PDB file of C-alpha atoms in Angstrom:
ATOM      1  CA  UNK A   1     -10.296  35.501  -4.468  1.00  0.00           C
ATOM      2  CA  UNK A   2     -10.031  37.162  -1.307  1.00  0.00           C
ATOM      3  CA  UNK A   3     -12.448  36.949   1.805  1.00  0.00           C
ATOM      4  CA  UNK A   4     -14.379  39.992   1.034  1.00  0.00           C
ATOM      5  CA  UNK A   5     -15.188  38.486  -2.525  1.00  0.00           C
ATOM      6  CA  UNK A   6     -16.309  35.305  -0.793  1.00  0.00           C
ATOM      7  CA  UNK A   7     -18.427  37.286   1.474  1.00  0.00           C
ATOM      8  CA  UNK A   8     -20.093  38.970  -1.551  1.00  0.00           C
ATOM      9  CA  UNK A   9     -20.622  35.578  -3.046  1.00  0.00           C
ATOM     10  CA  UNK A  10     -22.241  34.536   0.170  1.00  0.00           C
ATOM     11  CA  UNK A  11     -24.694  37.286   0.492  1.00  0.00           C
ATOM     12  CA  UNK A  12     -25.552  37.260  -3.444  1.00  0.00           C
ATOM     13  CA  UNK A  13     -26.364  33.485  -2.757  1.00  0.00           C
ATOM     14  CA  UNK A  14     -28.401  34.041   0.119  1.00  0.00           C
ATOM     15  CA  UNK A  15     -30.381  37.277  -1.040  1.00  0.00           C
ATOM     16  CA  UNK A  16     -29.823  37.173  -4.643  1.00  0.00           C
ATOM     17  CA  UNK A  17     -28.560  40.764  -4.225  1.00  0.00           C
ATOM     18  CA  UNK A  18     -25.471  41.988  -6.481  1.00  0.00           C
ATOM     19  CA  UNK A  19     -23.131  43.974  -4.098  1.00  0.00           C
ATOM     20  CA  UNK A  20     -23.069  47.651  -4.322  1.00  0.00           C
ATOM     21  CA  UNK A  21     -20.278  49.758  -6.383  1.00  0.00           C
ATOM     22  CA  UNK A  22     -19.886  47.248  -9.403  1.00  0.00           C
ATOM     23  CA  UNK A  23     -20.599  48.370 -12.925  1.00  0.00           C
ATOM     24  CA  UNK A  24     -22.955  46.327 -15.520  1.00  0.00           C
ATOM     25  CA  UNK A  25     -19.792  44.227 -16.668  1.00  0.00           C
ATOM     26  CA  UNK A  26     -18.616  43.520 -13.317  1.00  0.00           C
ATOM     27  CA  UNK A  27     -22.035  42.447 -12.230  1.00  0.00           C
ATOM     28  CA  UNK A  28     -22.512  39.929 -14.975  1.00  0.00           C
ATOM     29  CA  UNK A  29     -19.164  38.581 -14.278  1.00  0.00           C
ATOM     30  CA  UNK A  30     -20.072  38.247 -10.536  1.00  0.00           C
ATOM     31  CA  UNK A  31     -23.032  36.453 -11.531  1.00  0.00           C
ATOM     32  CA  UNK A  32     -21.240  34.059 -13.814  1.00  0.00           C
ATOM     33  CA  UNK A  33     -18.805  33.343 -11.256  1.00  0.00           C
ATOM     34  CA  UNK A  34     -21.628  33.053  -8.492  1.00  0.00           C
ATOM     35  CA  UNK A  35     -22.965  29.833 -10.780  1.00  0.00           C
ATOM     36  CA  UNK A  36     -20.117  27.792  -9.486  1.00  0.00           C
ATOM     37  CA  UNK A  37     -21.045  28.187  -5.760  1.00  0.00           C
ATOM     38  CA  UNK A  38     -23.869  26.980  -3.344  1.00  0.00           C
ATOM     39  CA  UNK A  39     -24.675  27.481   0.183  1.00  0.00           C
ATOM     40  CA  UNK A  40     -25.884  24.529   2.248  1.00  0.00           C
ATOM     41  CA  UNK A  41     -26.202  24.831   5.757  1.00  0.00           C
ATOM     42  CA  UNK A  42     -24.591  28.259   5.976  1.00  0.00           C
ATOM     43  CA  UNK A  43     -21.367  27.133   4.474  1.00  0.00           C
ATOM     44  CA  UNK A  44     -20.008  27.848   1.188  1.00  0.00           C
ATOM     45  CA  UNK A  45     -19.543  25.373  -1.311  1.00  0.00           C
ATOM     46  CA  UNK A  46     -17.692  25.445  -4.917  1.00  0.00           C
ATOM     47  CA  UNK A  47     -18.691  23.182  -7.328  1.00  0.00           C
ATOM     48  CA  UNK A  48     -16.158  22.396 -10.228  1.00  0.00           C
ATOM     49  CA  UNK A  49     -17.865  21.996 -13.595  1.00  0.00           C
ATOM     50  CA  UNK A  50     -18.171  18.116 -13.805  1.00  0.00           C
ATOM     51  CA  UNK A  51     -19.117  17.502 -10.279  1.00  0.00           C
ATOM     52  CA  UNK A  52     -22.523  16.993  -9.040  1.00  0.00           C
ATOM     53  CA  UNK A  53     -23.858  18.521  -5.963  1.00  0.00           C
ATOM     54  CA  UNK A  54     -22.758  15.313  -3.789  1.00  0.00           C
ATOM     55  CA  UNK A  55     -19.073  15.978  -4.940  1.00  0.00           C
ATOM     56  CA  UNK A  56     -18.541  19.922  -3.508  1.00  0.00           C
ATOM     57  CA  UNK A  57     -15.729  21.054  -1.817  1.00  0.00           C
ATOM     58  CA  UNK A  58     -16.215  22.984   1.518  1.00  0.00           C
ATOM     59  CA  UNK A  59     -14.513  26.569   1.327  1.00  0.00           C
ATOM     60  CA  UNK A  60     -13.884  27.183   4.950  1.00  0.00           C
ATOM     61  CA  UNK A  61     -13.590  31.067   5.826  1.00  0.00           C
ATOM     62  CA  UNK A  62     -11.265  30.675   8.701  1.00  0.00           C
ATOM     63  CA  UNK A  63      -8.847  29.227   6.381  1.00  0.00           C
ATOM     64  CA  UNK A  64      -9.106  32.252   4.129  1.00  0.00           C
ATOM     65  CA  UNK A  65      -8.763  34.530   7.159  1.00  0.00           C
ATOM     66  CA  UNK A  66      -5.237  32.766   7.625  1.00  0.00           C
ATOM     67  CA  UNK A  67      -4.027  33.494   4.224  1.00  0.00           C
ATOM     68  CA  UNK A  68      -4.392  30.098   2.873  1.00  0.00           C
ATOM     69  CA  UNK A  69      -5.539  30.040  -0.585  1.00  0.00           C
ATOM     70  CA  UNK A  70      -6.235  26.579  -1.322  1.00  0.00           C
ATOM     71  CA  UNK A  71      -7.944  25.151  -4.678  1.00  0.00           C
ATOM     72  CA  UNK A  72      -9.413  21.699  -5.055  1.00  0.00           C
ATOM     73  CA  UNK A  73      -6.104  20.592  -6.512  1.00  0.00           C
ATOM     74  CA  UNK A  74      -4.090  21.563  -3.682  1.00  0.00           C
ATOM     75  CA  UNK A  75      -6.600  20.203  -1.018  1.00  0.00           C
ATOM     76  CA  UNK A  76      -6.508  16.852  -3.035  1.00  0.00           C
ATOM     77  CA  UNK A  77      -2.642  16.710  -3.147  1.00  0.00           C
ATOM     78  CA  UNK A  78      -2.388  17.543   0.607  1.00  0.00           C
ATOM     79  CA  UNK A  79      -5.131  14.559   1.485  1.00  0.00           C
ATOM     80  CA  UNK A  80      -3.525  12.287  -0.590  1.00  0.00           C
ATOM     81  CA  UNK A  81       0.008  12.893   0.785  1.00  0.00           C
ATOM     82  CA  UNK A  82      -1.596  12.311   4.444  1.00  0.00           C
ATOM     83  CA  UNK A  83      -3.395   9.186   3.146  1.00  0.00           C
ATOM     84  CA  UNK A  84      -0.126   7.925   1.839  1.00  0.00           C
ATOM     85  CA  UNK A  85       1.939   8.458   4.685  1.00  0.00           C
ATOM     86  CA  UNK A  86      -0.902   6.893   6.874  1.00  0.00           C
ATOM     87  CA  UNK A  87      -0.816   3.815   4.902  1.00  0.00           C
ATOM     88  CA  UNK A  88       3.048   3.656   4.461  1.00  0.00           C
ATOM     89  CA  UNK A  89       3.102   4.123   8.462  1.00  0.00           C
ATOM     90  CA  UNK A  90       0.399   1.113   8.765  1.00  0.00           C
ATOM     91  CA  UNK A  91       2.594  -1.264   6.600  1.00  0.00           C
ATOM     92  CA  UNK A  92       5.759  -0.638   8.704  1.00  0.00           C
ATOM     93  CA  UNK A  93       4.067  -1.364  11.723  1.00  0.00           C
ATOM     94  CA  UNK A  94       2.391  -4.497  10.170  1.00  0.00           C
ATOM     95  CA  UNK A  95       5.974  -5.633   9.005  1.00  0.00           C
ATOM     96  CA  UNK A  96       7.483  -4.943  12.348  1.00  0.00           C
ATOM     97  CA  UNK A  97       4.880  -6.810  13.927  1.00  0.00           C
ATOM     98  CA  UNK A  98       5.271  -9.805  11.534  1.00  0.00           C
ATOM     99  CA  UNK A  99       8.946  -9.859  11.733  1.00  0.00           C
ATOM    100  CA  UNK A 100       8.624  -9.733  15.754  1.00  0.00           C
ATOM    101  CA  UNK A 101       6.301 -12.505  15.671  1.00  0.00           C
ATOM    102  CA  UNK A 102       8.655 -14.721  13.232  1.00  0.00           C
ATOM    103  CA  UNK A 103      11.681 -14.193  15.335  1.00  0.00           C
ATOM    104  CA  UNK A 104       9.924 -14.987  18.662  1.00  0.00           C
ATOM    105  CA  UNK A 105       8.714 -18.495  17.184  1.00  0.00           C
ATOM    106  CA  UNK A 106      11.915 -19.506  15.188  1.00  0.00           C
ATOM    107  CA  UNK A 107      13.647 -22.428  16.197  1.00  0.00           C
ATOM    108  CA  UNK A 108      17.038 -23.737  15.384  1.00  0.00           C
ATOM    109  CA  UNK A 109      17.304 -27.050  13.394  1.00  0.00           C
ATOM    110  CA  UNK A 110      19.112 -29.575  15.214  1.00  0.00           C
ATOM    111  CA  UNK A 111      20.778 -32.541  13.021  1.00  0.00           C
ATOM    112  CA  UNK A 112      21.853 -35.841  14.295  1.00  0.00           C
ATOM    113  CA  UNK A 113      24.583 -38.127  12.671  1.00  0.00           C
ATOM    114  CA  UNK A 114      22.967 -40.137  10.198  1.00  0.00           C
ATOM    115  CA  UNK A 115      19.813 -37.937   9.515  1.00  0.00           C
ATOM    116  CA  UNK A 116      18.950 -37.969   5.820  1.00  0.00           C
ATOM    117  CA  UNK A 117      18.345 -34.204   4.597  1.00  0.00           C
ATOM    118  CA  UNK A 118      16.334 -33.271   1.711  1.00  0.00           C
ATOM    119  CA  UNK A 119      17.328 -30.174  -0.543  1.00  0.00           C
ATOM    120  CA  UNK A 120      14.801 -27.432  -1.839  1.00  0.00           C
ATOM    121  CA  UNK A 121      16.339 -27.586  -5.338  1.00  0.00           C
ATOM    122  CA  UNK A 122      15.261 -30.512  -7.258  1.00  0.00           C
ATOM    123  CA  UNK A 123      18.189 -31.960  -9.102  1.00  0.00           C
ATOM    124  CA  UNK A 124      16.697 -33.755 -12.204  1.00  0.00           C
ATOM    125  CA  UNK A 125      18.664 -36.284 -14.378  1.00  0.00           C
ATOM    126  CA  UNK A 126      20.065 -34.204 -17.110  1.00  0.00           C
ATOM    127  CA  UNK A 127      20.233 -30.630 -15.049  1.00  0.00           C
ATOM    128  CA  UNK A 128      22.293 -32.274 -12.308  1.00  0.00           C
ATOM    129  CA  UNK A 129      26.044 -30.929 -12.171  1.00  0.00           C
ATOM    130  CA  UNK A 130      28.869 -31.513 -10.015  1.00  0.00           C
ATOM    131  CA  UNK A 131      29.183 -28.103  -8.507  1.00  0.00           C
ATOM    132  CA  UNK A 132      26.985 -29.125  -5.419  1.00  0.00           C
ATOM    133  CA  UNK A 133      28.959 -31.953  -4.762  1.00  0.00           C
ATOM    134  CA  UNK A 134      32.102 -29.877  -4.739  1.00  0.00           C
ATOM    135  CA  UNK A 135      30.449 -27.644  -2.055  1.00  0.00           C
ATOM    136  CA  UNK A 136      29.280 -30.695   0.099  1.00  0.00           C
ATOM    137  CA  UNK A 137      32.672 -32.494   0.057  1.00  0.00           C
ATOM    138  CA  UNK A 138      33.793 -31.590   3.628  1.00  0.00           C
ATOM    139  CA  UNK A 139      30.718 -32.150   5.407  1.00  0.00           C
ATOM    140  CA  UNK A 140      28.361 -33.915   3.543  1.00  0.00           C
ATOM    141  CA  UNK A 141      27.886 -36.853   1.309  1.00  0.00           C
ATOM    142  CA  UNK A 142      25.504 -36.409  -1.487  1.00  0.00           C
ATOM    143  CA  UNK A 143      23.541 -38.920  -3.427  1.00  0.00           C
ATOM    144  CA  UNK A 144      21.306 -38.847  -6.420  1.00  0.00           C
ATOM    145  CA  UNK A 145      18.300 -41.260  -5.956  1.00  0.00           C
ATOM    146  CA  UNK A 146      15.156 -42.065  -7.733  1.00  0.00           C
ATOM    147  CA  UNK A 147      12.476 -40.348  -5.364  1.00  0.00           C
ATOM    148  CA  UNK A 148       9.656 -42.976  -5.881  1.00  0.00           C
ATOM    149  CA  UNK A 149       9.994 -43.797  -2.054  1.00  0.00           C
ATOM    150  CA  UNK A 150      12.029 -41.583  -0.113  1.00  0.00           C
ATOM    151  CA  UNK A 151      13.189 -42.311   3.163  1.00  0.00           C
ATOM    152  CA  UNK A 152      11.707 -40.206   6.231  1.00  0.00           C
ATOM    153  CA  UNK A 153      13.350 -37.100   7.180  1.00  0.00           C
ATOM    154  CA  UNK A 154      13.320 -37.628  10.878  1.00  0.00           C
ATOM    155  CA  UNK A 155      11.686 -40.135  13.192  1.00  0.00           C
ATOM    156  CA  UNK A 156       8.751 -38.167  13.811  1.00  0.00           C
ATOM    157  CA  UNK A 157       7.475 -38.708  10.471  1.00  0.00           C
ATOM    158  CA  UNK A 158       6.610 -42.449   9.822  1.00  0.00           C
ATOM    159  CA  UNK A 159       5.364 -42.717   6.159  1.00  0.00           C
ATOM    160  CA  UNK A 160       7.743 -42.407   3.563  1.00  0.00           C
ATOM    161  CA  UNK A 161       7.477 -39.390   1.119  1.00  0.00           C
ATOM    162  CA  UNK A 162       6.671 -40.145  -2.680  1.00  0.00           C
ATOM    163  CA  UNK A 163       7.635 -38.085  -5.621  1.00  0.00           C
ATOM    164  CA  UNK A 164       8.346 -39.361  -9.229  1.00  0.00           C
ATOM    165  CA  UNK A 165      11.316 -36.748  -9.571  1.00  0.00           C
ATOM    166  CA  UNK A 166      15.041 -37.092  -8.753  1.00  0.00           C
ATOM    167  CA  UNK A 167      15.856 -35.476  -5.478  1.00  0.00           C
ATOM    168  CA  UNK A 168      19.256 -34.751  -3.958  1.00  0.00           C
ATOM    169  CA  UNK A 169      19.803 -36.036  -0.588  1.00  0.00           C
ATOM    170  CA  UNK A 170      22.667 -35.298   1.572  1.00  0.00           C
ATOM    171  CA  UNK A 171      23.945 -37.347   4.913  1.00  0.00           C
ATOM    172  CA  UNK A 172      25.715 -35.774   7.560  1.00  0.00           C
ATOM    173  CA  UNK A 173      28.819 -37.625   8.293  1.00  0.00           C
TER     174      UNK A 173
END
């Protein structure tokens, strides 16, 4: 559809007058096409078959003059692309902000001779293997102890940790 056809639609919907120069078949076709359009506040809206009047798409005449042919699907794709770009930009900014905050507040851990260090991995009775012991040979002395009452990890913590599982502890030499 070109701009002239949209102007014919606008005048027909305002005045219910079919444009001149159309035969009866073209007039019927024009009236059938006009059923999918509506004018609200001097703007031409296109109704889709399954949409209500609240879900109408605005057709701007200046876009048509510039030669942009845009249906509801293309407009939806364009708006979705812009929305996705905006979301990814916001996510990237939030991640950078979180990373900067983490990097600013991170402090290196300092160990002293004689401190006991608990591993994140729980070494259970039947699962324990000697591979960890080989890795720690030069620097650490590993021990497998029952974790009913564990010693404190540092001097700041006064109450012992309690656990019912085996934990692998290492001691700095």
